[in-house]
């Protein structure tokens, strides 16, 4: 487990930060996920794809946390994951980060898993514990909201084009 955390821990934290919008909370989500996995399996993860399993635990921890706590996004420091959402201009990055922070938790998770992690719909559905239809509907709602956001319409068009290419 220690070797795995050393090799992939930073990637898990970046993923969690993209989900929750807060570096400290992202680290807490990963730590809680690792603690749950250790309680369940001990120091050896007995699953076929340990990183995918840990990401699933992180996603579920995030979804549960968002149910229990009022959403808060620390926008003072925009994490480096902002480039992963397909924009490079600082103002656009900040606007995109604020947009993601304001999305409902499921829509945000779908966008982060689909565009930051580049996962297909079936894997997103498995991680979130829902159907692929739910994944697609949550993505569609998020992209519709993105098109209405001032200054981000061209990003929405680019993202929509990526989706068309993926499904062709």
Short mmCIF file of C-alpha atoms in Angstrom, two decimals:
data_model
loop_
_atom_site.label_atom_id
_atom_site.label_comp_id
_atom_site.label_asym_id
_atom_site.label_seq_id
_atom_site.Cartn_x
_atom_site.Cartn_y
_atom_site.Cartn_z
CA UNK A 1 0.00 0.00 0.00
CA UNK A 2 2.81 2.44 0.86
CA UNK A 3 4.46 1.97 -2.55
CA UNK A 4 1.13 2.53 -4.30
CA UNK A 5 0.43 5.71 -2.32
CA UNK A 6 3.95 6.95 -3.03
CA UNK A 7 3.55 6.31 -6.76
CA UNK A 8 -0.08 7.42 -7.29
CA UNK A 9 -1.01 9.49 -4.23
CA UNK A 10 -0.42 12.87 -5.86
CA UNK A 11 -2.59 11.93 -8.85
CA UNK A 12 -5.36 10.87 -6.46
CA UNK A 13 -5.11 14.18 -4.60
CA UNK A 14 -5.24 16.19 -7.86
CA UNK A 15 -8.31 14.19 -8.85
CA UNK A 16 -9.98 14.84 -5.48
CA UNK A 17 -9.14 18.57 -5.67
CA UNK A 18 -10.77 18.73 -9.10
CA UNK A 19 -13.88 17.13 -7.61
CA UNK A 20 -14.25 19.28 -4.53
CA UNK A 21 -12.53 22.54 -5.45
CA UNK A 22 -10.44 22.70 -2.30
CA UNK A 23 -6.91 21.39 -1.81
CA UNK A 24 -7.25 20.63 1.91
CA UNK A 25 -10.59 18.90 1.44
CA UNK A 26 -9.18 16.97 -1.53
CA UNK A 27 -6.34 15.69 0.64
CA UNK A 28 -8.87 14.78 3.36
CA UNK A 29 -11.03 12.87 0.87
CA UNK A 30 -8.02 10.84 -0.30
CA UNK A 31 -6.92 10.20 3.27
CA UNK A 32 -10.41 9.05 4.26
CA UNK A 33 -10.61 6.82 1.17
CA UNK A 34 -7.23 5.25 1.98
CA UNK A 35 -8.30 4.71 5.60
CA UNK A 36 -11.49 2.95 4.47
CA UNK A 37 -9.56 0.72 2.09
CA UNK A 38 -7.00 -0.17 4.78
CA UNK A 39 -9.80 -0.97 7.25
CA UNK A 40 -11.38 -3.23 4.66
CA UNK A 41 -8.33 -4.95 3.17
CA UNK A 42 -5.45 -4.32 5.53
CA UNK A 43 -2.22 -3.17 3.92
CA UNK A 44 -2.79 -5.15 0.69
CA UNK A 45 -5.55 -4.07 -1.64
CA UNK A 46 -7.16 -7.24 -2.92
CA UNK A 47 -8.82 -5.81 -6.02
CA UNK A 48 -7.94 -6.12 -9.70
CA UNK A 49 -7.51 -2.36 -10.31
CA UNK A 50 -6.54 -0.67 -7.04
CA UNK A 51 -6.35 2.88 -8.44
CA UNK A 52 -9.80 2.62 -10.03
CA UNK A 53 -11.15 1.22 -6.76
CA UNK A 54 -9.63 4.09 -4.76
CA UNK A 55 -11.03 6.64 -7.20
CA UNK A 56 -14.45 5.08 -6.70
CA UNK A 57 -14.08 5.41 -2.93
CA UNK A 58 -12.95 9.05 -3.35
CA UNK A 59 -15.96 9.83 -5.58
CA UNK A 60 -18.38 8.27 -3.11
CA UNK A 61 -16.74 10.07 -0.18
CA UNK A 62 -17.10 13.33 -2.13
CA UNK A 63 -20.76 12.68 -2.93
CA UNK A 64 -21.50 11.81 0.70
CA UNK A 65 -19.55 14.80 1.99
CA UNK A 66 -21.46 17.13 -0.30
CA UNK A 67 -24.73 15.75 1.12
CA UNK A 68 -23.63 16.39 4.71
CA UNK A 69 -21.94 19.76 4.27
CA UNK A 70 -22.80 23.02 2.63
CA UNK A 71 -20.77 23.38 -0.59
CA UNK A 72 -17.81 25.68 -0.19
CA UNK A 73 -15.25 26.43 -2.87
CA UNK A 74 -11.96 28.07 -2.01
CA UNK A 75 -11.29 30.11 -5.11
CA UNK A 76 -8.32 32.00 -3.71
CA UNK A 77 -6.00 29.45 -5.27
CA UNK A 78 -7.08 27.95 -8.57
CA UNK A 79 -5.41 24.52 -8.69
CA UNK A 80 -3.41 23.36 -11.68
CA UNK A 81 -6.26 21.05 -12.69
CA UNK A 82 -7.94 24.06 -14.33
CA UNK A 83 -6.00 23.42 -17.54
CA UNK A 84 -7.54 19.95 -17.66
CA UNK A 85 -10.96 21.45 -18.33
CA UNK A 86 -9.82 22.69 -21.72
CA UNK A 87 -8.96 26.34 -21.31
CA UNK A 88 -5.67 28.15 -21.07
CA UNK A 89 -6.44 31.87 -20.53
CA UNK A 90 -6.20 32.86 -16.84
CA UNK A 91 -9.55 34.70 -16.82
CA UNK A 92 -11.21 31.80 -18.58
CA UNK A 93 -9.58 29.30 -16.19
CA UNK A 94 -10.87 31.24 -13.20
CA UNK A 95 -14.35 31.48 -14.72
CA UNK A 96 -14.32 27.74 -15.48
CA UNK A 97 -13.22 26.92 -11.95
CA UNK A 98 -16.01 29.08 -10.49
CA UNK A 99 -18.48 27.45 -12.87
CA UNK A 100 -17.42 23.95 -11.78
CA UNK A 101 -17.57 24.95 -8.12
CA UNK A 102 -21.18 26.05 -8.58
CA UNK A 103 -22.41 22.88 -10.28
CA UNK A 104 -24.46 20.27 -8.43
CA UNK A 105 -22.19 17.49 -7.14
CA UNK A 106 -23.20 14.82 -9.67
CA UNK A 107 -22.78 17.14 -12.66
CA UNK A 108 -19.40 18.25 -11.41
CA UNK A 109 -18.28 14.67 -10.81
CA UNK A 110 -19.36 13.64 -14.33
CA UNK A 111 -17.39 16.50 -15.92
CA UNK A 112 -14.29 15.88 -13.82
CA UNK A 113 -14.35 12.13 -14.44
CA UNK A 114 -15.08 12.54 -18.14
CA UNK A 115 -12.74 15.39 -19.04
CA UNK A 116 -10.06 15.47 -16.34
CA UNK A 117 -9.79 11.70 -15.93
CA UNK A 118 -10.85 10.94 -19.55
CA UNK A 119 -13.05 8.04 -18.45
CA UNK A 120 -15.78 6.55 -20.66
CA UNK A 121 -19.40 6.72 -19.55
CA UNK A 122 -19.56 3.11 -18.35
CA UNK A 123 -16.60 3.62 -16.00
CA UNK A 124 -18.03 6.92 -14.74
CA UNK A 125 -21.32 5.16 -14.05
CA UNK A 126 -19.54 2.40 -12.13
CA UNK A 127 -17.56 4.91 -10.05
CA UNK A 128 -20.66 6.94 -9.23
CA UNK A 129 -22.98 3.99 -8.70
CA UNK A 130 -25.47 5.05 -11.37
CA UNK A 131 -26.51 4.17 -14.93
CA UNK A 132 -24.77 5.39 -18.09
CA UNK A 133 -28.00 7.22 -18.94
CA UNK A 134 -27.67 9.19 -15.72
CA UNK A 135 -24.07 10.03 -16.60
CA UNK A 136 -25.14 11.33 -20.02
CA UNK A 137 -28.06 13.35 -18.63
CA UNK A 138 -25.89 14.91 -15.92
CA UNK A 139 -23.25 15.82 -18.52
CA UNK A 140 -25.89 17.31 -20.82
CA UNK A 141 -27.28 19.47 -17.99
CA UNK A 142 -23.81 20.66 -17.05
CA UNK A 143 -22.91 21.49 -20.67
CA UNK A 144 -26.19 23.38 -21.13
CA UNK A 145 -25.36 25.45 -18.06
CA UNK A 146 -21.85 25.99 -19.43
CA UNK A 147 -23.24 27.38 -22.71
CA UNK A 148 -25.23 29.95 -20.72
CA UNK A 149 -22.22 31.06 -18.68
CA UNK A 150 -20.79 34.41 -19.83
CA UNK A 151 -17.35 34.01 -21.36
CA UNK A 152 -17.43 30.22 -21.48
CA UNK A 153 -19.68 29.58 -24.49
CA UNK A 154 -16.70 28.81 -26.75
CA UNK A 155 -15.44 26.30 -24.18
CA UNK A 156 -18.89 24.67 -24.20
CA UNK A 157 -18.76 24.45 -28.00
CA UNK A 158 -15.30 22.85 -27.87
CA UNK A 159 -16.43 20.39 -25.19
CA UNK A 160 -19.53 19.57 -27.21
CA UNK A 161 -17.31 18.84 -30.22
CA UNK A 162 -15.16 16.51 -28.10
CA UNK A 163 -18.32 14.67 -27.03
CA UNK A 164 -19.45 14.28 -30.65
CA UNK A 165 -16.05 12.82 -31.60
CA UNK A 166 -16.12 10.43 -28.62
CA UNK A 167 -19.54 9.06 -29.54
CA UNK A 168 -18.93 8.72 -33.30
#
